[in-house]
Amino acid sequence: MVFPVLSTDWAVMRRNTLTSDMCCRKGSRNALQELYSPTQLEFSSSAILHQVRRDQVAESCRAHSASSRKRRVLTPGDLKHLVVDEEHELIYCYVPKVACTNWKRVMMVLTGRGKYSDPMEIPSNEAHVPSNLKYLNQYSIAEINHRLKSYLKFLFVREPFERLVSAYRNKFTLKYNSSFHRRFGTKIVRRYRKNATQEALLNGADVKFQEFAEYLVDPATQRDGPLNEHWQTVYQLCHPCHIHYDLVGKYETLEEDANYVLRLTGVGESLRFPTYAKSTRTTDTMTAQFFNNISSQQQAQVYQLYKLDFLMFNYSMPSYLRLD
């Protein structure tokens, strides 16, 4: 199954005017209309910022399309990360390690018809139960295309290497993630560690960042299939060159961008995005320390893997890289 309207080219069209067939809930303006034609002065400056971000994505997609021979259209399987809120006409592409647990909590409040009022009352494991939310791949082709055209589509991104190190720390250095140790750690130890102990081969609980980096750039890993969602690129998870995202939020301005989405939706008075300071959060300094432990060749290979995410979302090449 394919989506005929979702060619690579359509994704880079600018959406400056609204089509007349855009539906409005109960006679009111929807979030998409409020984004592109703001009625409130406070939205105007934010609208300009997000136009700049959309243009950056579009330009990167044009450049990538010109240099790549690959042409493809999306299948329903490509849409499993897109959460749908029918009531508020929203589509959110979740990216692991970019506040996605809290965004799923918020989406559960928005779609729960009064069942929830406070996102933080929802246990984190509940937020990740697939049946608690509706995903775009559960719709028919016609329904998918209608929602892609009519709903406000947004995602949140993060500096790619911070996100990568955050995923490594969470999945490979914490004892409670034994399922990841068994599923990925044992394979990584077996492939890349010389003279591995039987315990390491059996448990896979002490994967080094250098081994993880080697795994990421190994052609054999690519042949195994798509990367796990926690370290897959945003380009591959959310397909921003095929799907025209109306709003790109950033982890670095998470509270501001998230509450802008909620205000556009008309729920900003009653619902705020959860905020809390995590002392264990992966920082740029921490990320640099991990990357300083791998060779310049590995650094270059990992950068190539995530290069499109850097370019598309306007993140600078990290100064700590030693690209000889």
mmCIF file of C-alpha atoms in Angstrom:
data_model
loop_
_atom_site.group_PDB
_atom_site.id
_atom_site.type_symbol
_atom_site.label_atom_id
_atom_site.label_comp_id
_atom_site.label_asym_id
_atom_site.label_seq_id
_atom_site.Cartn_x
_atom_site.Cartn_y
_atom_site.Cartn_z
ATOM 1 C CA MET A 1 0.000 0.000 0.000
ATOM 2 C CA VAL A 2 1.294 3.445 -0.843
ATOM 3 C CA PHE A 3 0.122 7.018 -0.529
ATOM 4 C CA PRO A 4 -0.086 8.553 -3.989
ATOM 5 C CA VAL A 5 -0.104 12.134 -2.712
ATOM 6 C CA LEU A 6 3.017 11.724 -0.632
ATOM 7 C CA SER A 7 5.745 12.096 -3.214
ATOM 8 C CA THR A 8 9.085 13.462 -2.077
ATOM 9 C CA ASP A 9 8.373 16.731 -3.860
ATOM 10 C CA TRP A 10 5.114 17.628 -2.143
ATOM 11 C CA ALA A 11 6.771 17.676 1.257
ATOM 12 C CA VAL A 12 8.844 20.739 0.497
ATOM 13 C CA MET A 13 5.958 22.940 -0.656
ATOM 14 C CA ARG A 14 5.413 25.954 1.540
ATOM 15 C CA ARG A 15 2.028 26.111 3.234
ATOM 16 C CA ASN A 16 1.396 29.856 3.364
ATOM 17 C CA THR A 17 -2.291 29.849 2.610
ATOM 18 C CA LEU A 18 -5.070 27.658 3.881
ATOM 19 C CA THR A 19 -7.298 25.717 1.565
ATOM 20 C CA SER A 20 -11.019 26.299 1.826
ATOM 21 C CA ASP A 21 -11.851 22.681 2.565
ATOM 22 C CA MET A 22 -10.071 22.670 5.915
ATOM 23 C CA CYS A 23 -12.600 21.649 8.515
ATOM 24 C CA CYS A 24 -13.219 23.572 11.664
ATOM 25 C CA ARG A 25 -14.368 21.977 14.906
ATOM 26 C CA LYS A 26 -17.756 23.197 16.023
ATOM 27 C CA GLY A 27 -17.447 26.316 13.886
ATOM 28 C CA SER A 28 -14.162 27.357 15.494
ATOM 29 C CA ARG A 29 -10.705 27.747 13.972
ATOM 30 C CA ASN A 30 -8.451 24.731 14.314
ATOM 31 C CA ALA A 31 -4.795 24.715 15.357
ATOM 32 C CA LEU A 32 -3.580 24.574 11.768
ATOM 33 C CA GLN A 33 -5.450 27.746 10.852
ATOM 34 C CA GLU A 34 -4.274 29.519 13.995
ATOM 35 C CA LEU A 35 -0.664 28.651 13.142
ATOM 36 C CA TYR A 36 -0.691 29.964 9.561
ATOM 37 C CA SER A 37 -3.123 32.860 10.057
ATOM 38 C CA PRO A 38 -2.764 33.871 13.707
ATOM 39 C CA THR A 39 -5.584 35.941 15.188
ATOM 40 C CA GLN A 40 -3.675 36.660 18.392
ATOM 41 C CA LEU A 41 -0.681 38.978 18.378
ATOM 42 C CA GLU A 42 1.247 36.701 20.761
ATOM 43 C CA PHE A 43 1.230 33.978 18.079
ATOM 44 C CA SER A 44 2.715 36.155 15.326
ATOM 45 C CA SER A 45 6.380 36.118 16.399
ATOM 46 C CA SER A 46 6.215 32.384 17.081
ATOM 47 C CA ALA A 47 4.684 31.844 13.638
ATOM 48 C CA ILE A 48 7.712 33.539 12.041
ATOM 49 C CA LEU A 49 10.141 31.361 14.040
ATOM 50 C CA HIS A 50 8.367 28.192 12.969
ATOM 51 C CA GLN A 51 8.268 29.315 9.333
ATOM 52 C CA VAL A 52 12.067 29.621 9.500
ATOM 53 C CA ARG A 53 12.297 26.102 10.921
ATOM 54 C CA ARG A 54 9.993 24.733 8.208
ATOM 55 C CA ASP A 55 12.083 26.454 5.540
ATOM 56 C CA GLN A 56 15.240 24.863 6.953
ATOM 57 C CA VAL A 57 13.672 21.401 6.700
ATOM 58 C CA ALA A 58 12.408 22.116 3.174
ATOM 59 C CA GLU A 59 15.800 23.335 1.973
ATOM 60 C CA SER A 60 17.561 20.291 3.429
ATOM 61 C CA CYS A 61 15.010 18.010 1.771
ATOM 62 C CA ARG A 62 15.551 19.706 -1.606
ATOM 63 C CA ALA A 63 19.319 19.323 -1.306
ATOM 64 C CA HIS A 64 19.021 15.693 -0.219
ATOM 65 C CA SER A 65 16.562 14.912 -3.013
ATOM 66 C CA ALA A 66 18.898 16.458 -5.597
ATOM 67 C CA SER A 67 21.860 14.392 -4.394
ATOM 68 C CA SER A 68 20.017 11.110 -3.841
ATOM 69 C CA ARG A 69 18.858 8.679 -6.491
ATOM 70 C CA LYS A 70 16.433 7.064 -4.074
ATOM 71 C CA ARG A 71 12.757 7.791 -4.616
ATOM 72 C CA ARG A 72 10.101 6.278 -2.433
ATOM 73 C CA VAL A 73 6.585 6.730 -1.174
ATOM 74 C CA LEU A 74 5.420 5.930 2.315
ATOM 75 C CA THR A 75 3.594 2.825 3.444
ATOM 76 C CA PRO A 76 1.369 2.482 6.523
ATOM 77 C CA GLY A 77 4.309 0.884 8.355
ATOM 78 C CA ASP A 78 6.162 4.194 8.074
ATOM 79 C CA LEU A 79 3.431 5.956 10.058
ATOM 80 C CA LYS A 80 3.543 3.989 13.305
ATOM 81 C CA HIS A 81 5.162 6.917 15.174
ATOM 82 C CA LEU A 82 2.419 9.402 14.289
ATOM 83 C CA VAL A 83 -0.077 9.817 17.134
ATOM 84 C CA VAL A 84 -3.508 11.179 16.155
ATOM 85 C CA ASP A 85 -5.794 13.408 18.218
ATOM 86 C CA GLU A 86 -9.152 13.552 16.424
ATOM 87 C CA GLU A 87 -10.790 16.010 18.810
ATOM 88 C CA HIS A 88 -8.152 18.722 18.404
ATOM 89 C CA GLU A 89 -7.019 17.746 14.885
ATOM 90 C CA LEU A 90 -3.386 17.088 15.776
ATOM 91 C CA ILE A 91 -0.776 14.616 14.554
ATOM 92 C CA TYR A 92 2.338 14.203 16.714
ATOM 93 C CA CYS A 93 5.358 12.200 15.562
ATOM 94 C CA TYR A 94 7.037 10.913 18.682
ATOM 95 C CA VAL A 95 10.834 10.711 18.831
ATOM 96 C CA PRO A 96 12.248 8.680 21.736
ATOM 97 C CA LYS A 97 14.586 10.621 24.049
ATOM 98 C CA VAL A 98 12.937 13.934 23.118
ATOM 99 C CA ALA A 99 10.373 14.244 25.936
ATOM 100 C CA CYS A 100 8.181 11.673 24.198
ATOM 101 C CA THR A 101 6.885 10.131 27.446
ATOM 102 C CA ASN A 102 5.491 13.487 28.563
ATOM 103 C CA TRP A 103 4.134 14.240 25.103
ATOM 104 C CA LYS A 104 2.339 10.874 25.070
ATOM 105 C CA ARG A 105 0.918 11.718 28.492
ATOM 106 C CA VAL A 106 -0.316 15.054 27.136
ATOM 107 C CA MET A 107 -1.839 13.324 24.095
ATOM 108 C CA MET A 108 -3.624 10.907 26.445
ATOM 109 C CA VAL A 109 -5.115 13.907 28.288
ATOM 110 C CA LEU A 110 -6.147 15.520 24.983
ATOM 111 C CA THR A 111 -7.723 12.338 23.608
ATOM 112 C CA GLY A 112 -9.078 10.940 26.888
ATOM 113 C CA ARG A 113 -12.430 12.776 26.845
ATOM 114 C CA GLY A 114 -12.061 13.831 30.470
ATOM 115 C CA LYS A 115 -10.539 10.585 31.748
ATOM 116 C CA TYR A 116 -7.306 12.407 32.610
ATOM 117 C CA SER A 117 -6.636 16.006 33.611
ATOM 118 C CA ASP A 118 -3.036 15.998 34.864
ATOM 119 C CA PRO A 119 -0.449 14.407 32.531
ATOM 120 C CA MET A 120 1.874 13.591 35.435
ATOM 121 C CA GLU A 121 -0.793 11.441 37.088
ATOM 122 C CA ILE A 122 -0.376 8.997 34.191
ATOM 123 C CA PRO A 123 2.351 6.409 34.980
ATOM 124 C CA SER A 124 5.172 6.469 32.411
ATOM 125 C CA ASN A 125 4.626 2.816 31.477
ATOM 126 C CA GLU A 126 0.953 3.589 30.733
ATOM 127 C CA ALA A 127 2.007 6.286 28.267
ATOM 128 C CA HIS A 128 3.869 3.679 26.227
ATOM 129 C CA VAL A 129 0.994 1.174 25.957
ATOM 130 C CA PRO A 130 0.107 1.360 22.229
ATOM 131 C CA SER A 131 -3.628 0.848 22.776
ATOM 132 C CA ASN A 132 -3.827 4.008 24.893
ATOM 133 C CA LEU A 133 -3.346 6.193 21.820
ATOM 134 C CA LYS A 134 -4.384 6.074 18.173
ATOM 135 C CA TYR A 135 -1.743 5.985 15.436
ATOM 136 C CA LEU A 136 -1.980 7.099 11.831
ATOM 137 C CA ASN A 137 -1.135 3.653 10.442
ATOM 138 C CA GLN A 138 -4.459 2.391 11.857
ATOM 139 C CA TYR A 139 -6.469 4.400 9.300
ATOM 140 C CA SER A 140 -7.397 3.742 5.677
ATOM 141 C CA ILE A 141 -5.387 5.402 2.901
ATOM 142 C CA ALA A 142 -8.128 7.992 2.299
ATOM 143 C CA GLU A 143 -8.402 8.742 6.025
ATOM 144 C CA ILE A 144 -4.614 9.062 6.296
ATOM 145 C CA ASN A 145 -4.408 11.515 3.422
ATOM 146 C CA HIS A 146 -7.302 13.596 4.782
ATOM 147 C CA ARG A 147 -5.647 13.898 8.194
ATOM 148 C CA LEU A 148 -2.234 14.704 6.745
ATOM 149 C CA LYS A 149 -3.864 17.503 4.784
ATOM 150 C CA SER A 150 -6.161 18.897 7.475
ATOM 151 C CA TYR A 151 -4.520 18.352 10.874
ATOM 152 C CA LEU A 152 -1.641 20.238 12.463
ATOM 153 C CA LYS A 153 1.410 17.972 12.287
ATOM 154 C CA PHE A 154 4.267 18.476 14.713
ATOM 155 C CA LEU A 155 7.369 16.797 16.096
ATOM 156 C CA PHE A 156 10.077 17.606 18.624
ATOM 157 C CA VAL A 157 13.784 17.203 17.916
ATOM 158 C CA ARG A 158 17.017 17.330 19.911
ATOM 159 C CA GLU A 159 20.724 17.792 19.207
ATOM 160 C CA PRO A 160 21.373 14.400 17.526
ATOM 161 C CA PHE A 161 24.423 13.322 19.537
ATOM 162 C CA GLU A 162 22.880 14.367 22.867
ATOM 163 C CA ARG A 163 19.875 12.246 21.955
ATOM 164 C CA LEU A 164 22.152 9.341 20.976
ATOM 165 C CA VAL A 165 24.175 9.458 24.195
ATOM 166 C CA SER A 166 20.952 9.793 26.199
ATOM 167 C CA ALA A 167 19.668 6.616 24.539
ATOM 168 C CA TYR A 168 22.960 4.784 25.198
ATOM 169 C CA ARG A 169 23.011 5.816 28.877
ATOM 170 C CA ASN A 170 19.380 4.845 29.389
ATOM 171 C CA LYS A 171 19.405 1.527 27.572
ATOM 172 C CA PHE A 172 22.894 0.187 28.265
ATOM 173 C CA THR A 173 24.097 1.583 31.607
ATOM 174 C CA LEU A 174 21.030 1.058 33.807
ATOM 175 C CA LYS A 175 20.481 -2.351 35.371
ATOM 176 C CA TYR A 176 16.705 -2.337 34.993
ATOM 177 C CA ASN A 177 16.918 -2.305 31.182
ATOM 178 C CA SER A 178 17.813 -5.986 31.033
ATOM 179 C CA SER A 179 15.564 -6.546 27.990
ATOM 180 C CA PHE A 180 17.764 -4.164 25.955
ATOM 181 C CA HIS A 181 20.883 -5.814 27.332
ATOM 182 C CA ARG A 182 19.673 -9.219 26.148
ATOM 183 C CA ARG A 183 18.259 -8.031 22.820
ATOM 184 C CA PHE A 184 21.069 -5.689 21.733
ATOM 185 C CA GLY A 185 23.850 -5.880 24.310
ATOM 186 C CA THR A 186 24.606 -9.562 23.816
ATOM 187 C CA LYS A 187 24.806 -9.083 20.040
ATOM 188 C CA ILE A 188 27.105 -6.057 20.391
ATOM 189 C CA VAL A 189 29.436 -7.831 22.835
ATOM 190 C CA ARG A 190 29.564 -10.917 20.618
ATOM 191 C CA ARG A 191 30.414 -8.912 17.493
ATOM 192 C CA TYR A 192 32.813 -6.267 18.787
ATOM 193 C CA ARG A 193 34.487 -7.415 22.020
ATOM 194 C CA LYS A 194 37.573 -9.563 21.901
ATOM 195 C CA ASN A 195 37.949 -12.109 24.671
ATOM 196 C CA ALA A 196 34.512 -11.356 26.085
ATOM 197 C CA THR A 197 33.635 -13.156 29.308
ATOM 198 C CA GLN A 198 30.845 -15.701 29.368
ATOM 199 C CA GLU A 199 28.865 -13.420 31.660
ATOM 200 C CA ALA A 200 29.113 -10.514 29.215
ATOM 201 C CA LEU A 201 28.109 -12.766 26.310
ATOM 202 C CA LEU A 202 25.149 -14.036 28.300
ATOM 203 C CA ASN A 203 23.889 -10.770 29.834
ATOM 204 C CA GLY A 204 25.161 -8.004 27.513
ATOM 205 C CA ALA A 205 24.909 -5.620 30.465
ATOM 206 C CA ASP A 206 28.144 -3.653 30.146
ATOM 207 C CA VAL A 207 28.253 -2.421 26.537
ATOM 208 C CA LYS A 208 30.888 0.285 26.085
ATOM 209 C CA PHE A 209 30.043 3.420 24.074
ATOM 210 C CA GLN A 210 32.834 2.571 21.619
ATOM 211 C CA GLU A 211 31.203 -0.818 20.985
ATOM 212 C CA PHE A 212 27.806 0.835 20.584
ATOM 213 C CA ALA A 213 29.259 3.286 18.040
ATOM 214 C CA GLU A 214 30.870 0.419 16.151
ATOM 215 C CA TYR A 215 27.520 -1.359 16.054
ATOM 216 C CA LEU A 216 25.753 1.730 14.687
ATOM 217 C CA VAL A 217 28.085 2.216 11.721
ATOM 218 C CA ASP A 218 28.617 -1.459 10.880
ATOM 219 C CA PRO A 219 27.057 -2.326 7.464
ATOM 220 C CA ALA A 220 25.907 -5.595 9.050
ATOM 221 C CA THR A 221 23.666 -3.571 11.379
ATOM 222 C CA GLN A 222 22.027 -1.882 8.386
ATOM 223 C CA ARG A 223 21.432 -5.303 6.838
ATOM 224 C CA ASP A 224 19.736 -6.468 10.045
ATOM 225 C CA GLY A 225 16.926 -3.978 9.385
ATOM 226 C CA PRO A 226 15.947 -0.522 10.679
ATOM 227 C CA LEU A 227 17.710 0.769 13.779
ATOM 228 C CA ASN A 228 15.844 0.635 17.060
ATOM 229 C CA GLU A 229 13.607 3.674 17.523
ATOM 230 C CA HIS A 230 15.676 4.984 20.444
ATOM 231 C CA TRP A 231 18.686 5.605 18.193
ATOM 232 C CA GLN A 232 17.077 5.727 14.765
ATOM 233 C CA THR A 233 17.375 9.093 13.007
ATOM 234 C CA VAL A 234 14.455 11.527 13.120
ATOM 235 C CA TYR A 235 14.641 11.507 9.322
ATOM 236 C CA GLN A 236 13.763 7.796 9.304
ATOM 237 C CA LEU A 237 11.270 7.881 12.183
ATOM 238 C CA CYS A 238 9.122 10.833 11.096
ATOM 239 C CA HIS A 239 9.874 11.167 7.342
ATOM 240 C CA PRO A 240 10.016 14.986 7.254
ATOM 241 C CA CYS A 241 10.856 14.980 3.541
ATOM 242 C CA HIS A 242 7.604 13.141 2.786
ATOM 243 C CA ILE A 243 5.336 14.615 5.446
ATOM 244 C CA HIS A 244 5.022 18.394 5.710
ATOM 245 C CA TYR A 245 5.372 19.124 9.430
ATOM 246 C CA ASP A 246 3.731 22.390 10.345
ATOM 247 C CA LEU A 247 5.664 22.811 13.544
ATOM 248 C CA VAL A 248 9.125 21.641 14.605
ATOM 249 C CA GLY A 249 9.653 21.975 18.340
ATOM 250 C CA LYS A 250 13.057 21.705 19.964
ATOM 251 C CA TYR A 251 14.139 20.013 23.174
ATOM 252 C CA GLU A 252 16.294 23.037 23.916
ATOM 253 C CA THR A 253 13.167 25.234 24.039
ATOM 254 C CA LEU A 254 10.814 22.450 25.078
ATOM 255 C CA GLU A 255 8.528 24.269 27.491
ATOM 256 C CA GLU A 256 8.089 27.291 25.246
ATOM 257 C CA ASP A 257 7.458 25.281 22.063
ATOM 258 C CA ALA A 258 5.232 22.688 23.728
ATOM 259 C CA ASN A 259 2.977 25.271 25.338
ATOM 260 C CA TYR A 260 2.778 27.117 22.008
ATOM 261 C CA VAL A 261 1.287 23.927 20.494
ATOM 262 C CA LEU A 262 -1.204 23.702 23.350
ATOM 263 C CA ARG A 263 -2.198 27.377 22.988
ATOM 264 C CA LEU A 264 -2.716 26.941 19.248
ATOM 265 C CA THR A 265 -4.948 23.991 20.064
ATOM 266 C CA GLY A 266 -7.033 26.141 22.375
ATOM 267 C CA VAL A 267 -6.266 24.233 25.590
ATOM 268 C CA GLY A 268 -3.416 26.418 26.870
ATOM 269 C CA GLU A 269 -5.555 27.773 29.722
ATOM 270 C CA SER A 270 -6.297 24.352 31.194
ATOM 271 C CA LEU A 271 -3.287 22.252 30.190
ATOM 272 C CA ARG A 272 0.412 22.991 30.531
ATOM 273 C CA PHE A 273 3.283 20.818 29.381
ATOM 274 C CA PRO A 274 4.911 19.051 32.369
ATOM 275 C CA THR A 275 8.125 20.628 33.634
ATOM 276 C CA TYR A 276 10.643 19.186 36.013
ATOM 277 C CA ALA A 277 14.401 19.432 36.343
ATOM 278 C CA LYS A 278 16.152 16.139 35.726
ATOM 279 C CA SER A 279 19.587 16.137 37.317
ATOM 280 C CA THR A 280 20.516 13.076 35.242
ATOM 281 C CA ARG A 281 19.763 14.726 31.895
ATOM 282 C CA THR A 282 22.385 14.182 29.192
ATOM 283 C CA THR A 283 24.191 17.463 28.525
ATOM 284 C CA ASP A 284 26.507 18.694 25.786
ATOM 285 C CA THR A 285 29.510 18.378 28.117
ATOM 286 C CA MET A 286 28.578 14.798 28.947
ATOM 287 C CA THR A 287 28.086 14.005 25.254
ATOM 288 C CA ALA A 288 31.538 15.385 24.429
ATOM 289 C CA GLN A 289 33.101 13.077 27.041
ATOM 290 C CA PHE A 290 31.544 10.011 25.424
ATOM 291 C CA PHE A 291 32.603 11.050 21.918
ATOM 292 C CA ASN A 292 36.150 11.766 23.074
ATOM 293 C CA ASN A 293 36.402 8.056 23.894
ATOM 294 C CA ILE A 294 35.947 6.944 20.290
ATOM 295 C CA SER A 295 38.323 7.327 17.354
ATOM 296 C CA SER A 296 38.133 10.203 14.873
ATOM 297 C CA GLN A 297 37.162 7.653 12.212
ATOM 298 C CA GLN A 298 34.231 6.443 14.330
ATOM 299 C CA GLN A 299 33.244 10.043 15.037
ATOM 300 C CA ALA A 300 33.135 10.780 11.321
ATOM 301 C CA GLN A 301 31.100 7.641 10.581
ATOM 302 C CA VAL A 302 28.556 8.360 13.317
ATOM 303 C CA TYR A 303 28.264 11.968 12.135
ATOM 304 C CA GLN A 304 27.515 10.756 8.596
ATOM 305 C CA LEU A 305 24.755 8.542 9.989
ATOM 306 C CA TYR A 306 23.046 11.497 11.697
ATOM 307 C CA LYS A 307 24.131 14.238 9.291
ATOM 308 C CA LEU A 308 20.662 14.832 7.852
ATOM 309 C CA ASP A 309 19.234 15.370 11.336
ATOM 310 C CA PHE A 310 21.955 17.946 12.022
ATOM 311 C CA LEU A 311 21.283 19.801 8.766
ATOM 312 C CA MET A 312 17.513 19.518 8.710
ATOM 313 C CA PHE A 313 16.975 20.848 12.201
ATOM 314 C CA ASN A 314 19.777 23.438 12.149
ATOM 315 C CA TYR A 315 22.186 21.895 14.647
ATOM 316 C CA SER A 316 25.850 22.804 14.226
ATOM 317 C CA MET A 317 28.523 20.167 13.866
ATOM 318 C CA PRO A 318 29.834 19.648 17.435
ATOM 319 C CA SER A 319 33.129 21.429 18.132
ATOM 320 C CA TYR A 320 34.503 18.394 19.980
ATOM 321 C CA LEU A 321 34.549 16.221 16.841
ATOM 322 C CA ARG A 322 37.974 15.400 15.411
ATOM 323 C CA LEU A 323 37.163 14.896 11.737
ATOM 324 C CA ASP A 324 40.585 14.434 10.096
#
